[in-house]
Amino acid sequence: AEYELLRHARNARRYGFSDEDLIAISVGSADPHWNEAESLLLRLVEELAEGHYVVDATWQALQQHYTLQQIM
């Protein structure tokens, strides 16, 4: 697991993620590092990973920041 984490972190840095971003990702959508739109994207991932669906409130909030195409 540690190897995978390090490999993903290396790739994330290549795409512009900072050390602060990587730390905040480990905390999740509730970390104050994220703006509202970023936090919602992380919440989407968390909901899909935990329950295999996205609750209506998250879906509606995402639509305030992203198009349907971007969300999908």
C-alpha positions as a Markdown table, in Angstrom:
| # | Residue | x | y | z |
|---|---|---|---|---|
| 1 | Ala | 0.0 | 0.0 | 0.0 |
| 2 | Glu | 2.8 | 2.4 | 0.8 |
| 3 | Tyr | 4.4 | 1.8 | -2.6 |
| 4 | Glu | 1.2 | 2.6 | -4.3 |
| 5 | Leu | 0.7 | 5.8 | -2.3 |
| 6 | Leu | 4.3 | 6.9 | -3.2 |
| 7 | Arg | 3.8 | 6.1 | -6.9 |
| 8 | His | 0.5 | 8.0 | -7.0 |
| 9 | Ala | 2.0 | 11.0 | -5.1 |
| 10 | Arg | 4.9 | 11.1 | -7.6 |
| 11 | Asn | 2.5 | 11.1 | -10.6 |
| 12 | Ala | 0.3 | 13.7 | -8.9 |
| 13 | Arg | 3.2 | 16.1 | -8.4 |
| 14 | Arg | 3.9 | 15.7 | -12.2 |
| 15 | Tyr | 0.4 | 17.1 | -12.8 |
| 16 | Gly | 0.8 | 20.0 | -10.5 |
| 17 | Phe | -0.4 | 18.8 | -7.1 |
| 18 | Ser | 1.5 | 20.3 | -4.2 |
| 19 | Asp | 2.6 | 18.6 | -1.0 |
| 20 | Glu | -0.2 | 20.5 | 0.7 |
| 21 | Asp | -2.7 | 19.1 | -1.8 |
| 22 | Leu | -1.5 | 15.5 | -1.2 |
| 23 | Ile | -1.8 | 16.0 | 2.6 |
| 24 | Ala | -5.3 | 17.4 | 2.2 |
| 25 | Ile | -6.3 | 14.5 | -0.1 |
| 26 | Ser | -5.5 | 12.1 | 2.7 |
| 27 | Val | -7.9 | 14.1 | 5.0 |
| 28 | Gly | -10.6 | 14.2 | 2.4 |
| 29 | Ser | -13.4 | 16.6 | 1.3 |
| 30 | Ala | -13.7 | 18.2 | 4.8 |
| 31 | Asp | -10.1 | 19.6 | 4.7 |
| 32 | Pro | -10.3 | 23.4 | 4.7 |
| 33 | His | -7.5 | 23.4 | 2.1 |
| 34 | Trp | -10.1 | 22.8 | -0.7 |
| 35 | Asn | -12.4 | 25.4 | -2.2 |
| 36 | Glu | -16.1 | 24.5 | -2.4 |
| 37 | Ala | -15.9 | 23.1 | -5.9 |
| 38 | Glu | -12.8 | 20.9 | -5.1 |
| 39 | Ser | -14.4 | 19.7 | -1.9 |
| 40 | Leu | -17.5 | 18.7 | -3.8 |
| 41 | Leu | -15.4 | 16.6 | -6.2 |
| 42 | Leu | -13.7 | 14.8 | -3.4 |
| 43 | Arg | -17.1 | 14.2 | -1.7 |
| 44 | Leu | -18.3 | 12.7 | -5.0 |
| 45 | Val | -15.4 | 10.3 | -4.9 |
| 46 | Glu | -15.9 | 9.5 | -1.3 |
| 47 | Glu | -19.6 | 8.7 | -1.7 |
| 48 | Leu | -18.9 | 6.5 | -4.8 |
| 49 | Ala | -16.1 | 4.6 | -2.9 |
| 50 | Glu | -18.1 | 4.2 | 0.3 |
| 51 | Gly | -21.7 | 3.6 | -1.0 |
| 52 | His | -21.5 | 3.2 | -4.7 |
| 53 | Tyr | -23.8 | 6.2 | -5.3 |
| 54 | Val | -24.0 | 10.0 | -5.0 |
| 55 | Val | -26.6 | 11.5 | -2.7 |
| 56 | Asp | -28.9 | 14.1 | -4.3 |
| 57 | Ala | -27.5 | 17.0 | -2.2 |
| 58 | Thr | -24.0 | 16.4 | -3.5 |
| 59 | Trp | -25.2 | 16.0 | -7.1 |
| 60 | Gln | -27.2 | 19.3 | -6.9 |
| 61 | Ala | -24.3 | 21.1 | -5.3 |
| 62 | Leu | -21.9 | 19.8 | -8.0 |
| 63 | Gln | -24.2 | 21.2 | -10.7 |
| 64 | Gln | -23.7 | 24.7 | -9.3 |
| 65 | His | -20.0 | 24.5 | -10.2 |
| 66 | Tyr | -19.7 | 22.0 | -13.1 |
| 67 | Thr | -21.6 | 21.0 | -16.3 |
| 68 | Leu | -23.2 | 17.6 | -16.5 |
| 69 | Gln | -20.5 | 16.6 | -18.9 |
| 70 | Gln | -17.8 | 17.6 | -16.5 |
| 71 | Ile | -19.4 | 15.7 | -13.6 |
| 72 | Met | -19.8 | 12.6 | -15.7 |
